[in-house]
Each structure stands twice: as structure tokens, then as C-alpha cells.
């Protein structure tokens, strides 16, 4: 069976790292049909739309999508694409790798970020010259669905190695957002209890202090949308930046995979971008499509290259994107 | 002229560190009239109310208030108290001190957090079994007032030493919250431009990655309410925790000063809490009341003790709260 995968390079280094990830996928004994589609700043310039309806529809109908990055139009591209694949959870692992400079090399966490609501579902109004409002939305159903996913995730052992108690931590701000985050917190903890999964909780501000002080306290962290955005980016700062971080937007029978980094305009076009985050996103895509062993082969190859292979400039090396990709393909 | 200062110890170590701060204030040649008032968990247990109307009124009518911490009732106490003193900005310096263990010892930043709106002004509703909403509020007037304060703050040289460009950074999420954070961003940047102050901007998620990677890029950071809450707590994690961080809630002719830390139930009652954050909050109170030189004396004494005086357990010492306080008073 061949998997139809939509490939959206986007802008900047997306055009370099996505082809690298496709090269890795093509080197494996898995049947893919890749369909290229456009989105991003350049697409907007050319067509007037950052995310053409055709791209949206292709992503919606595919088995999975691999996305690179978009520039100024990032929100106009990625938010509708997450909707196109019907994604309810954004899976964001953040770990340091041996030999890679990191502020907290012992960091090994996975964020499970709610991917449909919070301020992102926000209806906004400019009510007067002075006053603007945003309606933040939290539903019991989305909170429970995320929690069910989190329970399966930890039960399947997909949390980081040594995940404390095989459980998870809910991070929220229910002491201020009593109804909305209160509902989120209550439902997530209730599902954990029903499923017999250990869950503890942390206020998101306290979490932001404690994660840098000692990341080993945490394993899997379940958060509302914006909290997951900010706290997972904080974790990126502890493992040495965004260059190594993949992510998955998982839906009911579709998913989209993307490196957490952006378009890196300072180095775009030079062929020196680090393809690791895109390649690790491809590993998540493989696992999502049931090719768990192949996903692991990709991870192992990436780790091998990170520990003693060529490196790009962000990791103090001088290799090109192609050299790093070739080294990873060599080790598969 | 004597200053009327309301003193609210609150719960836990608030009862130990606030008296320490008062002792420091009493050792200075400044006339205070201290008025004690109650709030917090114990007050709620005794009276049914975490924040009695009498305490609210005292804070509202005083020249300034010194607050410790509250336990479970923290939000019920501190949010109305900020309103009582009509505070529009929460000033949160975060710096590391020589000799104090810190993940990023070079951190020296000041957050100016909007203190009245955002999700904190949120009107919440449970619209159905499934659905809850919160109305997030951003006004042009509050954004401009914060920005005016920020411009004066940097112009007066109150930013950290070496504050890049004597300007500030606005951190926001206007790519998603386009109307609300869009308005905040626009007004803050407009005021900076009018005042000839350099201002740049950062998405709050990108800021959360970049601050741990290199805190020296930042000096003064201007944020919406919740962003300021989370990002300043992140900075606390980089300087070694909350034990050293003071804060000021500044209003039009009133203000409230509080350590950023909580009640620390694990050590409360043992007389071993670190009084530094409360004493530095007292230094901010002195400066607010016009006693800039005395504020500096307190800071110098604190720094001296941190560098070669007795230390509490959180800083790997074994001194008591009283011993540290006495050492600080000795150096005034
Ligand atoms: C580009 C932006 C809309 C997006 C988000 O906020 O979700 C990004 O920060 C991310 O985390 O993927
Ligand atoms: C206790 C809580 C309501 C408060 C806040 O969120 O403002 C606290 O975290 C703080 O930052 O002072």
C-alpha cells in the first residue's frame, strides 16, 4: 500500500530541509506517493493567497502532510492546515542530544498541546476605539479528547525514557482562568483518573520557573494551546534551540508533520540549514503511518550523525544540508 | 513626613519575610507608620474571607503596601489588592547575583507587565455542558499608559545596567491574537516612536526560546498581563529561582510591593526562609516613595550579604531568616 503524502516546502529554509526529509523517506523500503503543494509568502505573492484552497484540500485528503515553514504568513498557513488535517493534538518532543550544546542536556520531555481552541479559536472584536476583545474557548470534549490521547501515549510507552511515573503533568492557569482552564484541568485530570494514569498539575507560570531549574522532574506535559506553544518553545531554549525539534499535528485519520523552527531568513538559500528537525518530523510521520521500525531507523541514523557525523553551522560545524542528509541516509 | 505603609504578611513564609523587610525599613532614617492587615488562607479560615474589605480599604488609602504571600487563596488576595492600589504596571526585575548559583548568571532584565487586563480582566461563562469561554480584554488606553511608563522607565535609566539601546522589547502574540495583542503591540510601538524610545518586538513564544539561549539580548521587556506572568517566571528560573525576586505593582498614587515567591509550605514556620526577595521589595518601596538613596543602601547591603554573608538553605547555606536579616541591617 502506498501512502499519499502532501509535501509543502513553504518559504526560506523550508525549501531546503523538506527535500532533505523526502530524500530520507525515499531511501526507506516504504511506498510513498509524494504530492507537492504550495503555501507561504512566495505563494501569496504569486497568487494572492498564502494558503490556496487546492493546498488545503490536498492536505485534507492525504494520508499525511510534511510541511516546512512559512515566513510572514506563518499563521495564515499553519493554523488552517492544522484544521485541514483535523488535528486535535500537537505533539512536541524536546530533548537534548549527546554532544550537542544545550543549557540543560538532561532535558527529555514531550508536550501534548491542545491544537484547536484556547485563544486560537478566538473570536476577536474591536468594540470601540479603545476596546478590543477576544473570546477564548475551552470545551469539555476537546479537553477530554486530548487527555485520552495523553493516556494512550503514556500507556504505549511513547513518553520520554524515564518519564516520571509513566504519567503526565497538566500545565494550566486555572487559578486565574477559573471557568475555562478550570474546565480543561478538571476534564484532563478526570480522564486520567478514569484510565488509571498518574497525573499531576502545575500552574503554567510555576512550570516556566521549574522547567529550567530541573527538567528531569517532567516527562509528558499536557497543556492548552497557547501554554503549549510558549512552554514547548521554552524547552527548545533548554536543548539548544529550535534546530533539532520536530512536531506532529495529529488528527483522527490524518496528520501534519513540521519542524518547530521557522524560515531562518538569515541563512535561507545557502544550502547550510540543519535538516535534522525536518528529518525527525519525517520519523514521526513514519511512526504515525505504522512504520515504527523505519521511524526508529531514522532516529538512530540522526543520532549517529549528531554524535560523530558532519554538522551544520548552527551546531558549530561547517557541513551543508546535503552533506548532513547524505550522512543520515548512509546510516539508515 | 511619615509614610503610611500597610503591611500584609499573609500565609506561610510571608509571616517570616515581611517582618524581616519591616525590620530593614525601621533601621533606616525614614519615617514610616506601619499598619498591619490580614489576608490569605488563615484569614479566610477565621473570617470567611481571604481579603476582608478592611484590608482592601487600608491598602487603597495607604501610601504603599508591603505584601508577603498567600496560599490557596493567592488569586483572591493579590488580584483585588492590585486593583485596590490602582496598579497598571507590575515591575519585575530578574537578575542573577555574583556568587549565587544561576543557570544564566548574565541575566539582568526587567519585565514591565500590564497589570489590569488581558485574561485577568476576563469575563468567563460556562455556556453549556461542553463549552466555556473567557473574554480577553485589551484597551488602547491601558496599552498606552504602560508604554508611557516604559518610556519614562528607560529614559530615567531604571532599566538594567547595559540595557541594550536604552530601549525596550515588546513581547506579544499578535500573529494569533490579531485584534487584541495587535492593538497592544501597535499602541506600545506608537508611544515609543512618539517618545523617541527604541523599541523592538518579539513573539512571546520566540522570546521563551531566546531568553534562555542568550538573556543578554534583552533589557526591559514590556508585555501583556499573562505573558508577563509566564515570561518573568521563566527569567526567575534562569537566575536561580524565585527566592531573590522582588516586584512592584505601581499605580497612579499608590503601589504594592511583594516578593515573587509564594508561601513555601515545605519550610514555613521554621524561621529559615530567605528574606531577600521581601527586602528587595522594600527597597523598591523606598524608591517609589522617593527615598532613592535609602533604596540603594538596602540593595548594596543585600548584595554584600549575598556575596560574603550568611545564607539561607535555598542558597546552600544554613543561616536563619533572622541571621540574614541582621547581617543586612548591619551593613546598611
Ligand atoms: C506561527 C504560529 C501561528 C504558530 C503557533 O502559534 O501555533 C507557531 O508558533 C507554532 O507553534 O507552530
Ligand atoms: C497568584 C496569581 C494570581 C498571580 C498572577 O498570576 O498574577 C501570580 O502568579 C503572580 O504572578 O503574582
PDB file of N, CA and C in Angstrom, chain B residues 137-201:
ATOM      1  N   UNK B 137      -9.528  41.029  27.356  1.00  0.00           N
ATOM      2  CA  UNK B 137      -9.733  42.449  27.089  1.00  0.00           C
ATOM      3  C   UNK B 137      -8.396  43.167  26.897  1.00  0.00           C
ATOM      4  N   UNK B 138      -8.259  43.908  25.839  1.00  0.00           N
ATOM      5  CA  UNK B 138      -7.104  44.802  25.663  1.00  0.00           C
ATOM      6  C   UNK B 138      -7.621  46.167  25.244  1.00  0.00           C
ATOM      7  N   UNK B 139      -7.203  47.191  25.971  1.00  0.00           N
ATOM      8  CA  UNK B 139      -7.607  48.537  25.576  1.00  0.00           C
ATOM      9  C   UNK B 139      -6.403  49.333  25.097  1.00  0.00           C
ATOM     10  N   UNK B 140      -6.721  50.253  24.244  1.00  0.00           N
ATOM     11  CA  UNK B 140      -5.739  51.196  23.770  1.00  0.00           C
ATOM     12  C   UNK B 140      -5.203  52.014  24.946  1.00  0.00           C
ATOM     13  N   UNK B 141      -6.073  52.442  25.830  1.00  0.00           N
ATOM     14  CA  UNK B 141      -5.645  53.325  26.918  1.00  0.00           C
ATOM     15  C   UNK B 141      -4.678  52.625  27.881  1.00  0.00           C
ATOM     16  N   UNK B 142      -4.991  51.384  28.269  1.00  0.00           N
ATOM     17  CA  UNK B 142      -4.078  50.684  29.192  1.00  0.00           C
ATOM     18  C   UNK B 142      -2.750  50.379  28.509  1.00  0.00           C
ATOM     19  N   UNK B 143      -2.801  50.049  27.221  1.00  0.00           N
ATOM     20  CA  UNK B 143      -1.563  49.749  26.493  1.00  0.00           C
ATOM     21  C   UNK B 143      -0.684  50.996  26.413  1.00  0.00           C
ATOM     22  N   UNK B 144      -1.312  52.126  26.151  1.00  0.00           N
ATOM     23  CA  UNK B 144      -0.544  53.378  26.043  1.00  0.00           C
ATOM     24  C   UNK B 144       0.021  53.802  27.397  1.00  0.00           C
ATOM     25  N   UNK B 145      -0.786  53.617  28.436  1.00  0.00           N
ATOM     26  CA  UNK B 145      -0.303  54.012  29.762  1.00  0.00           C
ATOM     27  C   UNK B 145       0.920  53.188  30.157  1.00  0.00           C
ATOM     28  N   UNK B 146       0.861  51.898  29.895  1.00  0.00           N
ATOM     29  CA  UNK B 146       2.005  51.022  30.170  1.00  0.00           C
ATOM     30  C   UNK B 146       3.217  51.482  29.362  1.00  0.00           C
ATOM     31  N   UNK B 147       2.974  51.804  28.101  1.00  0.00           N
ATOM     32  CA  UNK B 147       4.080  52.212  27.231  1.00  0.00           C
ATOM     33  C   UNK B 147       4.694  53.535  27.693  1.00  0.00           C
ATOM     34  N   UNK B 148       3.850  54.475  28.142  1.00  0.00           N
ATOM     35  CA  UNK B 148       4.378  55.745  28.668  1.00  0.00           C
ATOM     36  C   UNK B 148       5.282  55.456  29.869  1.00  0.00           C
ATOM     37  N   UNK B 149       4.803  54.584  30.728  1.00  0.00           N
ATOM     38  CA  UNK B 149       5.603  54.217  31.897  1.00  0.00           C
ATOM     39  C   UNK B 149       6.940  53.620  31.456  1.00  0.00           C
ATOM     40  N   UNK B 150       6.874  52.729  30.461  1.00  0.00           N
ATOM     41  CA  UNK B 150       8.095  52.061  29.982  1.00  0.00           C
ATOM     42  C   UNK B 150       9.077  53.086  29.408  1.00  0.00           C
ATOM     43  N   UNK B 151       8.559  54.056  28.678  1.00  0.00           N
ATOM     44  CA  UNK B 151       9.435  55.082  28.097  1.00  0.00           C
ATOM     45  C   UNK B 151      10.124  55.892  29.183  1.00  0.00           C
ATOM     46  N   UNK B 152       9.348  56.276  30.215  1.00  0.00           N
ATOM     47  CA  UNK B 152       9.968  57.010  31.328  1.00  0.00           C
ATOM     48  C   UNK B 152      10.971  56.146  32.071  1.00  0.00           C
ATOM     49  N   UNK B 153      10.605  54.905  32.226  1.00  0.00           N
ATOM     50  CA  UNK B 153      11.456  53.955  32.952  1.00  0.00           C
ATOM     51  C   UNK B 153      12.836  53.869  32.302  1.00  0.00           C
ATOM     52  N   UNK B 154      12.862  53.678  30.985  1.00  0.00           N
ATOM     53  CA  UNK B 154      14.172  53.563  30.327  1.00  0.00           C
ATOM     54  C   UNK B 154      14.861  54.925  30.235  1.00  0.00           C
ATOM     55  N   UNK B 155      14.066  55.992  30.042  1.00  0.00           N
ATOM     56  CA  UNK B 155      14.686  57.323  29.957  1.00  0.00           C
ATOM     57  C   UNK B 155      15.337  57.707  31.280  1.00  0.00           C
ATOM     58  N   UNK B 156      14.725  57.276  32.393  1.00  0.00           N
ATOM     59  CA  UNK B 156      15.292  57.562  33.716  1.00  0.00           C
ATOM     60  C   UNK B 156      16.457  56.643  34.057  1.00  0.00           C
ATOM     61  N   UNK B 157      16.817  55.774  33.137  1.00  0.00           N
ATOM     62  CA  UNK B 157      17.936  54.866  33.412  1.00  0.00           C
ATOM     63  C   UNK B 157      17.615  53.818  34.451  1.00  0.00           C
ATOM     64  N   UNK B 158      16.337  53.488  34.587  1.00  0.00           N
ATOM     65  CA  UNK B 158      15.956  52.493  35.595  1.00  0.00           C
ATOM     66  C   UNK B 158      16.017  51.070  35.052  1.00  0.00           C
ATOM     67  N   UNK B 159      16.290  50.940  33.753  1.00  0.00           N
ATOM     68  CA  UNK B 159      16.494  49.606  33.197  1.00  0.00           C
ATOM     69  C   UNK B 159      17.772  49.008  33.751  1.00  0.00           C
ATOM     70  N   UNK B 160      17.998  47.735  33.485  1.00  0.00           N
ATOM     71  CA  UNK B 160      19.211  47.091  33.981  1.00  0.00           C
ATOM     72  C   UNK B 160      20.447  47.745  33.369  1.00  0.00           C
ATOM     73  N   UNK B 161      21.567  47.612  34.059  1.00  0.00           N
ATOM     74  CA  UNK B 161      22.838  48.108  33.532  1.00  0.00           C
ATOM     75  C   UNK B 161      23.057  47.474  32.168  1.00  0.00           C
ATOM     76  N   UNK B 162      23.497  48.295  31.221  1.00  0.00           N
ATOM     77  CA  UNK B 162      23.773  47.749  29.896  1.00  0.00           C
ATOM     78  C   UNK B 162      22.521  47.403  29.120  1.00  0.00           C
ATOM     79  N   UNK B 163      21.372  47.943  29.526  1.00  0.00           N
ATOM     80  CA  UNK B 163      20.133  47.736  28.778  1.00  0.00           C
ATOM     81  C   UNK B 163      20.375  48.070  27.302  1.00  0.00           C
ATOM     82  N   UNK B 164      20.202  47.080  26.418  1.00  0.00           N
ATOM     83  CA  UNK B 164      20.505  47.321  25.015  1.00  0.00           C
ATOM     84  C   UNK B 164      19.790  48.572  24.493  1.00  0.00           C
ATOM     85  N   UNK B 165      20.548  49.510  23.946  1.00  0.00           N
ATOM     86  CA  UNK B 165      19.988  50.709  23.295  1.00  0.00           C
ATOM     87  C   UNK B 165      19.153  51.600  24.193  1.00  0.00           C
ATOM     88  N   UNK B 166      19.147  51.377  25.495  1.00  0.00           N
ATOM     89  CA  UNK B 166      18.259  52.169  26.351  1.00  0.00           C
ATOM     90  C   UNK B 166      16.813  52.098  25.862  1.00  0.00           C
ATOM     91  N   UNK B 167      16.460  51.043  25.199  1.00  0.00           N
ATOM     92  CA  UNK B 167      15.097  50.918  24.707  1.00  0.00           C
ATOM     93  C   UNK B 167      14.391  49.760  25.391  1.00  0.00           C
ATOM     94  N   UNK B 168      13.366  49.235  24.762  1.00  0.00           N
ATOM     95  CA  UNK B 168      12.703  48.061  25.318  1.00  0.00           C
ATOM     96  C   UNK B 168      12.210  47.145  24.213  1.00  0.00           C
ATOM     97  N   UNK B 169      11.845  45.933  24.629  1.00  0.00           N
ATOM     98  CA  UNK B 169      11.302  44.930  23.725  1.00  0.00           C
ATOM     99  C   UNK B 169       9.839  44.679  24.094  1.00  0.00           C
ATOM    100  N   UNK B 170       8.960  44.689  23.117  1.00  0.00           N
ATOM    101  CA  UNK B 170       7.564  44.314  23.372  1.00  0.00           C
ATOM    102  C   UNK B 170       7.420  42.837  23.040  1.00  0.00           C
ATOM    103  N   UNK B 171       6.943  42.042  23.980  1.00  0.00           N
ATOM    104  CA  UNK B 171       6.694  40.621  23.708  1.00  0.00           C
ATOM    105  C   UNK B 171       5.186  40.392  23.663  1.00  0.00           C
ATOM    106  N   UNK B 172       4.716  39.731  22.618  1.00  0.00           N
ATOM    107  CA  UNK B 172       3.266  39.611  22.414  1.00  0.00           C
ATOM    108  C   UNK B 172       2.981  38.406  21.524  1.00  0.00           C
ATOM    109  N   UNK B 173       1.730  38.168  21.236  1.00  0.00           N
ATOM    110  CA  UNK B 173       1.355  37.087  20.328  1.00  0.00           C
ATOM    111  C   UNK B 173       0.353  37.648  19.321  1.00  0.00           C
ATOM    112  N   UNK B 174       0.760  38.740  18.670  1.00  0.00           N
ATOM    113  CA  UNK B 174      -0.151  39.432  17.762  1.00  0.00           C
ATOM    114  C   UNK B 174      -0.341  38.683  16.450  1.00  0.00           C
ATOM    115  N   UNK B 175       0.466  37.663  16.175  1.00  0.00           N
ATOM    116  CA  UNK B 175       0.230  36.885  14.948  1.00  0.00           C
ATOM    117  C   UNK B 175      -0.983  35.965  15.095  1.00  0.00           C
ATOM    118  N   UNK B 176      -1.382  35.696  16.321  1.00  0.00           N
ATOM    119  CA  UNK B 176      -2.587  34.892  16.550  1.00  0.00           C
ATOM    120  C   UNK B 176      -3.712  35.774  17.108  1.00  0.00           C
ATOM    121  N   UNK B 177      -3.379  36.590  18.115  1.00  0.00           N
ATOM    122  CA  UNK B 177      -4.402  37.467  18.710  1.00  0.00           C
ATOM    123  C   UNK B 177      -4.304  38.820  18.013  1.00  0.00           C
ATOM    124  N   UNK B 178      -4.821  38.844  16.777  1.00  0.00           N
ATOM    125  CA  UNK B 178      -4.521  39.973  15.894  1.00  0.00           C
ATOM    126  C   UNK B 178      -5.160  41.280  16.315  1.00  0.00           C
ATOM    127  N   UNK B 179      -6.384  41.212  16.804  1.00  0.00           N
ATOM    128  CA  UNK B 179      -7.044  42.442  17.251  1.00  0.00           C
ATOM    129  C   UNK B 179      -6.524  42.868  18.621  1.00  0.00           C
ATOM    130  N   UNK B 180      -6.500  41.932  19.557  1.00  0.00           N
ATOM    131  CA  UNK B 180      -6.187  42.305  20.940  1.00  0.00           C
ATOM    132  C   UNK B 180      -4.686  42.553  21.112  1.00  0.00           C
ATOM    133  N   UNK B 181      -3.854  41.531  20.917  1.00  0.00           N
ATOM    134  CA  UNK B 181      -2.419  41.792  21.016  1.00  0.00           C
ATOM    135  C   UNK B 181      -1.953  42.690  19.880  1.00  0.00           C
ATOM    136  N   UNK B 182      -2.690  42.677  18.767  1.00  0.00           N
ATOM    137  CA  UNK B 182      -2.380  43.606  17.684  1.00  0.00           C
ATOM    138  C   UNK B 182      -2.503  45.044  18.158  1.00  0.00           C
ATOM    139  N   UNK B 183      -3.580  45.325  18.899  1.00  0.00           N
ATOM    140  CA  UNK B 183      -3.784  46.669  19.443  1.00  0.00           C
ATOM    141  C   UNK B 183      -2.696  47.010  20.465  1.00  0.00           C
ATOM    142  N   UNK B 184      -2.410  46.052  21.338  1.00  0.00           N
ATOM    143  CA  UNK B 184      -1.369  46.246  22.356  1.00  0.00           C
ATOM    144  C   UNK B 184      -0.045  46.608  21.688  1.00  0.00           C
ATOM    145  N   UNK B 185       0.356  45.782  20.745  1.00  0.00           N
ATOM    146  CA  UNK B 185       1.618  45.958  20.032  1.00  0.00           C
ATOM    147  C   UNK B 185       1.684  47.321  19.337  1.00  0.00           C
ATOM    148  N   UNK B 186       0.622  47.631  18.626  1.00  0.00           N
ATOM    149  CA  UNK B 186       0.565  48.861  17.847  1.00  0.00           C
ATOM    150  C   UNK B 186       0.680  50.094  18.747  1.00  0.00           C
ATOM    151  N   UNK B 187      -0.060  50.084  19.844  1.00  0.00           N
ATOM    152  CA  UNK B 187      -0.057  51.249  20.734  1.00  0.00           C
ATOM    153  C   UNK B 187       1.285  51.391  21.440  1.00  0.00           C
ATOM    154  N   UNK B 188       1.845  50.277  21.890  1.00  0.00           N
ATOM    155  CA  UNK B 188       3.115  50.355  22.614  1.00  0.00           C
ATOM    156  C   UNK B 188       4.208  50.862  21.670  1.00  0.00           C
ATOM    157  N   UNK B 189       4.234  50.328  20.448  1.00  0.00           N
ATOM    158  CA  UNK B 189       5.255  50.781  19.492  1.00  0.00           C
ATOM    159  C   UNK B 189       5.026  52.243  19.096  1.00  0.00           C
ATOM    160  N   UNK B 190       3.761  52.646  18.996  1.00  0.00           N
ATOM    161  CA  UNK B 190       3.452  54.032  18.621  1.00  0.00           C
ATOM    162  C   UNK B 190       3.917  55.006  19.703  1.00  0.00           C
ATOM    163  N   UNK B 191       3.666  54.668  20.959  1.00  0.00           N
ATOM    164  CA  UNK B 191       4.101  55.544  22.056  1.00  0.00           C
ATOM    165  C   UNK B 191       5.629  55.634  22.065  1.00  0.00           C
ATOM    166  N   UNK B 192       6.298  54.504  21.873  1.00  0.00           N
ATOM    167  CA  UNK B 192       7.765  54.512  21.846  1.00  0.00           C
ATOM    168  C   UNK B 192       8.259  55.449  20.746  1.00  0.00           C
ATOM    169  N   UNK B 193       7.640  55.341  19.602  1.00  0.00           N
ATOM    170  CA  UNK B 193       8.037  56.204  18.481  1.00  0.00           C
ATOM    171  C   UNK B 193       7.806  57.680  18.807  1.00  0.00           C
ATOM    172  N   UNK B 194       6.628  57.998  19.343  1.00  0.00           N
ATOM    173  CA  UNK B 194       6.332  59.375  19.743  1.00  0.00           C
ATOM    174  C   UNK B 194       7.368  59.919  20.721  1.00  0.00           C
ATOM    175  N   UNK B 195       7.796  59.059  21.650  1.00  0.00           N
ATOM    176  CA  UNK B 195       8.725  59.489  22.686  1.00  0.00           C
ATOM    177  C   UNK B 195      10.185  59.354  22.262  1.00  0.00           C
ATOM    178  N   UNK B 196      10.406  58.862  21.062  1.00  0.00           N
ATOM    179  CA  UNK B 196      11.787  58.696  20.611  1.00  0.00           C
ATOM    180  C   UNK B 196      12.546  57.610  21.341  1.00  0.00           C
ATOM    181  N   UNK B 197      11.818  56.616  21.818  1.00  0.00           N
ATOM    182  CA  UNK B 197      12.466  55.494  22.509  1.00  0.00           C
ATOM    183  C   UNK B 197      12.573  54.322  21.536  1.00  0.00           C
ATOM    184  N   UNK B 198      13.746  53.685  21.495  1.00  0.00           N
ATOM    185  CA  UNK B 198      13.925  52.498  20.652  1.00  0.00           C
ATOM    186  C   UNK B 198      13.088  51.346  21.179  1.00  0.00           C
ATOM    187  N   UNK B 199      12.290  50.757  20.317  1.00  0.00           N
ATOM    188  CA  UNK B 199      11.539  49.588  20.768  1.00  0.00           C
ATOM    189  C   UNK B 199      11.608  48.531  19.683  1.00  0.00           C
ATOM    190  N   UNK B 200      11.873  47.300  20.072  1.00  0.00           N
ATOM    191  CA  UNK B 200      11.730  46.222  19.106  1.00  0.00           C
ATOM    192  C   UNK B 200      10.696  45.247  19.652  1.00  0.00           C
ATOM    193  N   UNK B 201      10.440  44.201  18.897  1.00  0.00           N
ATOM    194  CA  UNK B 201       9.368  43.305  19.319  1.00  0.00           C
ATOM    195  C   UNK B 201       9.783  41.862  19.130  1.00  0.00           C
TER     196      UNK B 201
END
